[in-house]
Amino acid sequence: MLYQHVKGMDDILPSGIKAWHKIESIARNCLESYGFSEIRTPLLEDTSVFIRGIGEGTDIVTKEMFTFQDKGEKSLTLRPEGTASIVRAYIEHSMQENAADMRLYYIGPMFRRERPQKGRLRQFHQIGVEVIGSDSPYADAEVIAQISKMLSKFGLTDFNIKINSLGCKNDKEKFADSLRRFLSDKESRLCEDCKVRVKKNVLRVLDCKKESCQVLLNSAPKVLQNICSDCNNHFETVKKVLNTLGVKYTVCDNLVRGLDYYTRTVFEITHGGLGSQDAIGAGGRYDNLIKDFGGPLTGAIGYAVGVERILLALSEKQITDEHLVIAIATLGDEAKIAGVKLADKIREGTKAVVCSDIKGASLKSQFRAYDKLGAKFVLIIGEDEIKKGVVVLRNMFTKEQLEVEKNMVLEVLKNRLKEG
Ligand code: HAM
């Protein structure tokens, strides 16, 4: 093969696209019912947007960004996530003037130079939301309730929502100091990655997956037990509202996230059937990021789910193609012209997907192709039918055939469709 796709950047082929459309359409309907509006930001940003937004010491910034010099002038980066770009756009377009709290959503590709494996790609797709302009715990609960509802609408059942609070910026700094103190005489027993994390991003040591590190951390201080009373009250209200809304969750006092901007509520949604890459979504509050980007102090919370992981978690049969296909089989030039006209009329008059032959294939191969497409009805037009001014309507499931007058085809079809 002369050319192949870049490793970790998959093609989405026509055979799989219906599932994507279905997920995207359920997400849009659900998000719009909560008052979210779509935002589309560019795939490329100045590298500094992500360094400032995600944090200099994070894995994403140190190891995973696709960064390049634009003809030697500017350092640009393919977006590894959506939040930093949206905060940049929020400030650049003075969006705080439009509404007290901006509810934004986005759907699109993100890029991280990770080692590809099942559920982990270099180009992957996120559906994400950002609520900017509120520090109310009700916003946290509503966002978590919304993600839970959306995942259920996708057809997912076996997912777990884990929540935690990291406290405010002050709490986070104090906790990082106490964790560093706790680890100071244990550093030599940490894994190589964690040795670096202690220096750059000590909270990340807490969610190291290596057992040897986890054993050392058993008696480590817990972030949730070290937050101030304001942050504690905030978290208690988040839980109370989630309980009222009937959203199931588990408090996980070890949960920290890989992005530096989080404060207070953080959450992660995992799915049992996914193996090691089991997070289908994650998010949290980032009350200091807008200020860090030069805007006013503004509360904000958001999340993103990974579309590829959602599709992996859903079994294929749950994402069925619900389109009704009607096909037109023609023989001869005159019939072909009548066929394209009829196809147009049926497209206008029904919601069906209508296919007609454009190759001049034999009737046999047209039938074979329409069978593969799962066509429910095939309308047959040959020389005889042209002469008689009729069309043959064939039900591909029952094999029943009947002759219908040309002008009556749409009406008869509509009646047949109503009958199911
Ligand atoms: P994140 O935890 O980095 O958060 O990513 C969110 C989700 O994107 C993950 O849970 C996972 O489903 C998916 N994902 C991440 N990396 C990959 C990958 N390499 N391959 C496949 N899927 C992946 C964020 O991106 C934050 N911006 C979320 C957020 C929005 N926080 C506040 N607002």
PDB file of N, CA and C in Angstrom, residues 102-158:
ATOM      1  N   MET A 102     -22.908  31.975  30.365  1.00  0.00           N
ATOM      2  CA  MET A 102     -22.830  31.495  28.991  1.00  0.00           C
ATOM      3  C   MET A 102     -22.833  29.976  29.031  1.00  0.00           C
ATOM      4  N   ARG A 103     -23.743  29.362  28.297  1.00  0.00           N
ATOM      5  CA  ARG A 103     -23.777  27.894  28.239  1.00  0.00           C
ATOM      6  C   ARG A 103     -23.376  27.480  26.833  1.00  0.00           C
ATOM      7  N   LEU A 104     -22.172  26.965  26.721  1.00  0.00           N
ATOM      8  CA  LEU A 104     -21.633  26.658  25.393  1.00  0.00           C
ATOM      9  C   LEU A 104     -21.374  25.168  25.248  1.00  0.00           C
ATOM     10  N   TYR A 105     -21.573  24.659  24.031  1.00  0.00           N
ATOM     11  CA  TYR A 105     -21.168  23.272  23.789  1.00  0.00           C
ATOM     12  C   TYR A 105     -20.380  23.185  22.482  1.00  0.00           C
ATOM     13  N   TYR A 106     -19.597  22.112  22.350  1.00  0.00           N
ATOM     14  CA  TYR A 106     -18.788  21.924  21.143  1.00  0.00           C
ATOM     15  C   TYR A 106     -18.691  20.439  20.832  1.00  0.00           C
ATOM     16  N   ILE A 107     -18.554  20.166  19.556  1.00  0.00           N
ATOM     17  CA  ILE A 107     -18.368  18.779  19.104  1.00  0.00           C
ATOM     18  C   ILE A 107     -17.252  18.810  18.065  1.00  0.00           C
ATOM     19  N   GLY A 108     -16.203  18.055  18.263  1.00  0.00           N
ATOM     20  CA  GLY A 108     -15.160  18.091  17.243  1.00  0.00           C
ATOM     21  C   GLY A 108     -13.902  17.353  17.633  1.00  0.00           C
ATOM     22  N   PRO A 109     -12.930  17.314  16.695  1.00  0.00           N
ATOM     23  CA  PRO A 109     -11.697  16.560  16.936  1.00  0.00           C
ATOM     24  C   PRO A 109     -10.705  17.288  17.843  1.00  0.00           C
ATOM     25  N   MET A 110      -9.985  16.497  18.644  1.00  0.00           N
ATOM     26  CA  MET A 110      -8.907  16.988  19.506  1.00  0.00           C
ATOM     27  C   MET A 110      -7.674  16.135  19.188  1.00  0.00           C
ATOM     28  N   PHE A 111      -6.507  16.630  19.518  1.00  0.00           N
ATOM     29  CA  PHE A 111      -5.278  15.950  19.109  1.00  0.00           C
ATOM     30  C   PHE A 111      -4.302  15.820  20.285  1.00  0.00           C
ATOM     31  N   ARG A 112      -3.919  14.602  20.591  1.00  0.00           N
ATOM     32  CA  ARG A 112      -2.905  14.398  21.639  1.00  0.00           C
ATOM     33  C   ARG A 112      -1.954  13.308  21.179  1.00  0.00           C
ATOM     34  N   ARG A 113      -0.671  13.587  21.375  1.00  0.00           N
ATOM     35  CA  ARG A 113       0.337  12.640  20.901  1.00  0.00           C
ATOM     36  C   ARG A 113       0.576  11.569  21.953  1.00  0.00           C
ATOM     37  N   GLU A 114      -0.473  10.748  22.175  1.00  0.00           N
ATOM     38  CA  GLU A 114      -0.363   9.665  23.150  1.00  0.00           C
ATOM     39  C   GLU A 114      -0.045   8.374  22.416  1.00  0.00           C
ATOM     40  N   ARG A 115       0.333   7.333  23.187  1.00  0.00           N
ATOM     41  CA  ARG A 115       0.602   6.040  22.553  1.00  0.00           C
ATOM     42  C   ARG A 115      -0.733   5.399  22.201  1.00  0.00           C
ATOM     43  N   PRO A 116      -1.013   5.186  20.892  1.00  0.00           N
ATOM     44  CA  PRO A 116      -2.331   4.675  20.535  1.00  0.00           C
ATOM     45  C   PRO A 116      -2.588   3.273  21.073  1.00  0.00           C
ATOM     46  N   GLN A 117      -3.778   3.052  21.531  1.00  0.00           N
ATOM     47  CA  GLN A 117      -4.236   1.722  21.948  1.00  0.00           C
ATOM     48  C   GLN A 117      -5.754   1.748  21.917  1.00  0.00           C
ATOM     49  N   LYS A 118      -6.414   0.648  22.314  1.00  0.00           N
ATOM     50  CA  LYS A 118      -7.876   0.610  22.279  1.00  0.00           C
ATOM     51  C   LYS A 118      -8.435   1.773  23.122  1.00  0.00           C
ATOM     52  N   GLY A 119      -9.246   2.625  22.492  1.00  0.00           N
ATOM     53  CA  GLY A 119      -9.851   3.733  23.225  1.00  0.00           C
ATOM     54  C   GLY A 119      -8.929   4.932  23.413  1.00  0.00           C
ATOM     55  N   ARG A 120      -7.688   4.830  22.900  1.00  0.00           N
ATOM     56  CA  ARG A 120      -6.783   5.984  23.014  1.00  0.00           C
ATOM     57  C   ARG A 120      -6.209   6.304  21.640  1.00  0.00           C
ATOM     58  N   LEU A 121      -6.557   7.476  21.142  1.00  0.00           N
ATOM     59  CA  LEU A 121      -6.157   7.867  19.794  1.00  0.00           C
ATOM     60  C   LEU A 121      -5.358   9.161  19.825  1.00  0.00           C
ATOM     61  N   ARG A 122      -4.774   9.470  18.678  1.00  0.00           N
ATOM     62  CA  ARG A 122      -4.066  10.757  18.586  1.00  0.00           C
ATOM     63  C   ARG A 122      -4.988  11.838  18.045  1.00  0.00           C
ATOM     64  N   GLN A 123      -5.937  11.440  17.214  1.00  0.00           N
ATOM     65  CA  GLN A 123      -7.045  12.335  16.867  1.00  0.00           C
ATOM     66  C   GLN A 123      -8.304  11.653  17.384  1.00  0.00           C
ATOM     67  N   PHE A 124      -8.949  12.293  18.353  1.00  0.00           N
ATOM     68  CA  PHE A 124     -10.186  11.734  18.904  1.00  0.00           C
ATOM     69  C   PHE A 124     -11.209  12.868  18.935  1.00  0.00           C
ATOM     70  N   HIS A 125     -12.449  12.504  19.265  1.00  0.00           N
ATOM     71  CA  HIS A 125     -13.513  13.515  19.183  1.00  0.00           C
ATOM     72  C   HIS A 125     -14.176  13.698  20.529  1.00  0.00           C
ATOM     73  N   GLN A 126     -14.421  14.934  20.863  1.00  0.00           N
ATOM     74  CA  GLN A 126     -15.088  15.216  22.131  1.00  0.00           C
ATOM     75  C   GLN A 126     -16.419  15.925  21.900  1.00  0.00           C
ATOM     76  N   ILE A 127     -17.368  15.646  22.791  1.00  0.00           N
ATOM     77  CA  ILE A 127     -18.556  16.478  22.926  1.00  0.00           C
ATOM     78  C   ILE A 127     -18.367  17.134  24.295  1.00  0.00           C
ATOM     79  N   GLY A 128     -18.308  18.447  24.314  1.00  0.00           N
ATOM     80  CA  GLY A 128     -17.999  19.107  25.581  1.00  0.00           C
ATOM     81  C   GLY A 128     -18.915  20.276  25.861  1.00  0.00           C
ATOM     82  N   VAL A 129     -18.974  20.673  27.124  1.00  0.00           N
ATOM     83  CA  VAL A 129     -19.746  21.865  27.479  1.00  0.00           C
ATOM     84  C   VAL A 129     -18.939  22.741  28.423  1.00  0.00           C
ATOM     85  N   GLU A 130     -19.228  24.017  28.388  1.00  0.00           N
ATOM     86  CA  GLU A 130     -18.644  24.959  29.340  1.00  0.00           C
ATOM     87  C   GLU A 130     -19.758  25.902  29.786  1.00  0.00           C
ATOM     88  N   VAL A 131     -19.951  26.003  31.104  1.00  0.00           N
ATOM     89  CA  VAL A 131     -20.890  27.006  31.651  1.00  0.00           C
ATOM     90  C   VAL A 131     -20.017  28.065  32.299  1.00  0.00           C
ATOM     91  N   ILE A 132     -19.989  29.241  31.691  1.00  0.00           N
ATOM     92  CA  ILE A 132     -19.080  30.287  32.184  1.00  0.00           C
ATOM     93  C   ILE A 132     -19.907  31.424  32.776  1.00  0.00           C
ATOM     94  N   GLY A 133     -19.597  31.799  34.029  1.00  0.00           N
ATOM     95  CA  GLY A 133     -20.299  32.938  34.624  1.00  0.00           C
ATOM     96  C   GLY A 133     -21.011  32.602  35.922  1.00  0.00           C
ATOM     97  N   SER A 134     -20.819  31.406  36.444  1.00  0.00           N
ATOM     98  CA  SER A 134     -21.502  31.070  37.691  1.00  0.00           C
ATOM     99  C   SER A 134     -20.603  30.234  38.585  1.00  0.00           C
ATOM    100  N   ASP A 135     -20.557  30.590  39.881  1.00  0.00           N
ATOM    101  CA  ASP A 135     -19.822  29.701  40.793  1.00  0.00           C
ATOM    102  C   ASP A 135     -20.785  28.921  41.684  1.00  0.00           C
ATOM    103  N   SER A 136     -22.075  28.982  41.325  1.00  0.00           N
ATOM    104  CA  SER A 136     -23.083  28.291  42.129  1.00  0.00           C
ATOM    105  C   SER A 136     -22.930  26.771  42.034  1.00  0.00           C
ATOM    106  N   PRO A 137     -23.076  26.083  43.185  1.00  0.00           N
ATOM    107  CA  PRO A 137     -23.014  24.610  43.151  1.00  0.00           C
ATOM    108  C   PRO A 137     -24.152  23.999  42.329  1.00  0.00           C
ATOM    109  N   TYR A 138     -25.226  24.788  42.118  1.00  0.00           N
ATOM    110  CA  TYR A 138     -26.327  24.297  41.281  1.00  0.00           C
ATOM    111  C   TYR A 138     -25.857  24.078  39.842  1.00  0.00           C
ATOM    112  N   ALA A 139     -24.919  24.928  39.397  1.00  0.00           N
ATOM    113  CA  ALA A 139     -24.367  24.751  38.037  1.00  0.00           C
ATOM    114  C   ALA A 139     -23.644  23.414  37.964  1.00  0.00           C
ATOM    115  N   ASP A 140     -22.861  23.077  39.003  1.00  0.00           N
ATOM    116  CA  ASP A 140     -22.114  21.810  39.013  1.00  0.00           C
ATOM    117  C   ASP A 140     -23.082  20.636  38.925  1.00  0.00           C
ATOM    118  N   ALA A 141     -24.129  20.722  39.786  1.00  0.00           N
ATOM    119  CA  ALA A 141     -25.080  19.601  39.830  1.00  0.00           C
ATOM    120  C   ALA A 141     -25.823  19.486  38.505  1.00  0.00           C
ATOM    121  N   GLU A 142     -26.172  20.626  37.928  1.00  0.00           N
ATOM    122  CA  GLU A 142     -26.929  20.552  36.670  1.00  0.00           C
ATOM    123  C   GLU A 142     -26.075  19.966  35.546  1.00  0.00           C
ATOM    124  N   VAL A 143     -24.804  20.365  35.502  1.00  0.00           N
ATOM    125  CA  VAL A 143     -23.914  19.849  34.456  1.00  0.00           C
ATOM    126  C   VAL A 143     -23.720  18.329  34.621  1.00  0.00           C
ATOM    127  N   ILE A 144     -23.559  17.887  35.865  1.00  0.00           N
ATOM    128  CA  ILE A 144     -23.372  16.441  36.093  1.00  0.00           C
ATOM    129  C   ILE A 144     -24.670  15.689  35.768  1.00  0.00           C
ATOM    130  N   ALA A 145     -25.808  16.288  36.136  1.00  0.00           N
ATOM    131  CA  ALA A 145     -27.097  15.651  35.821  1.00  0.00           C
ATOM    132  C   ALA A 145     -27.304  15.587  34.307  1.00  0.00           C
ATOM    133  N   GLN A 146     -26.877  16.645  33.625  1.00  0.00           N
ATOM    134  CA  GLN A 146     -27.051  16.681  32.162  1.00  0.00           C
ATOM    135  C   GLN A 146     -26.221  15.582  31.495  1.00  0.00           C
ATOM    136  N   ILE A 147     -24.967  15.438  31.924  1.00  0.00           N
ATOM    137  CA  ILE A 147     -24.108  14.414  31.293  1.00  0.00           C
ATOM    138  C   ILE A 147     -24.708  13.028  31.558  1.00  0.00           C
ATOM    139  N   SER A 148     -25.230  12.835  32.769  1.00  0.00           N
ATOM    140  CA  SER A 148     -25.812  11.541  33.112  1.00  0.00           C
ATOM    141  C   SER A 148     -27.024  11.262  32.216  1.00  0.00           C
ATOM    142  N   LYS A 149     -27.871  12.282  32.031  1.00  0.00           N
ATOM    143  CA  LYS A 149     -29.050  12.101  31.177  1.00  0.00           C
ATOM    144  C   LYS A 149     -28.622  11.808  29.736  1.00  0.00           C
ATOM    145  N   MET A 150     -27.620  12.550  29.251  1.00  0.00           N
ATOM    146  CA  MET A 150     -27.195  12.381  27.858  1.00  0.00           C
ATOM    147  C   MET A 150     -26.629  10.963  27.634  1.00  0.00           C
ATOM    148  N   LEU A 151     -25.829  10.485  28.583  1.00  0.00           N
ATOM    149  CA  LEU A 151     -25.257   9.136  28.431  1.00  0.00           C
ATOM    150  C   LEU A 151     -26.370   8.094  28.410  1.00  0.00           C
ATOM    151  N   SER A 152     -27.404   8.307  29.237  1.00  0.00           N
ATOM    152  CA  SER A 152     -28.539   7.360  29.230  1.00  0.00           C
ATOM    153  C   SER A 152     -29.248   7.416  27.889  1.00  0.00           C
ATOM    154  N   LYS A 153     -29.396   8.630  27.353  1.00  0.00           N
ATOM    155  CA  LYS A 153     -30.072   8.746  26.049  1.00  0.00           C
ATOM    156  C   LYS A 153     -29.262   8.066  24.943  1.00  0.00           C
ATOM    157  N   PHE A 154     -27.936   8.036  25.097  1.00  0.00           N
ATOM    158  CA  PHE A 154     -27.114   7.313  24.109  1.00  0.00           C
ATOM    159  C   PHE A 154     -27.399   5.811  24.180  1.00  0.00           C
ATOM    160  N   GLY A 155     -27.965   5.364  25.305  1.00  0.00           N
ATOM    161  CA  GLY A 155     -28.222   3.928  25.479  1.00  0.00           C
ATOM    162  C   GLY A 155     -27.225   3.286  26.434  1.00  0.00           C
ATOM    163  N   LEU A 156     -26.413   4.117  27.121  1.00  0.00           N
ATOM    164  CA  LEU A 156     -25.431   3.572  28.064  1.00  0.00           C
ATOM    165  C   LEU A 156     -26.084   3.373  29.426  1.00  0.00           C
ATOM    166  N   THR A 157     -25.792   2.244  30.043  1.00  0.00           N
ATOM    167  CA  THR A 157     -26.361   2.025  31.372  1.00  0.00           C
ATOM    168  C   THR A 157     -25.258   1.820  32.403  1.00  0.00           C
ATOM    169  N   ASP A 158     -24.226   1.102  32.007  1.00  0.00           N
ATOM    170  CA  ASP A 158     -23.218   0.644  32.954  1.00  0.00           C
ATOM    171  C   ASP A 158     -22.106   1.686  33.154  1.00  0.00           C
TER     172      ASP A 158
END
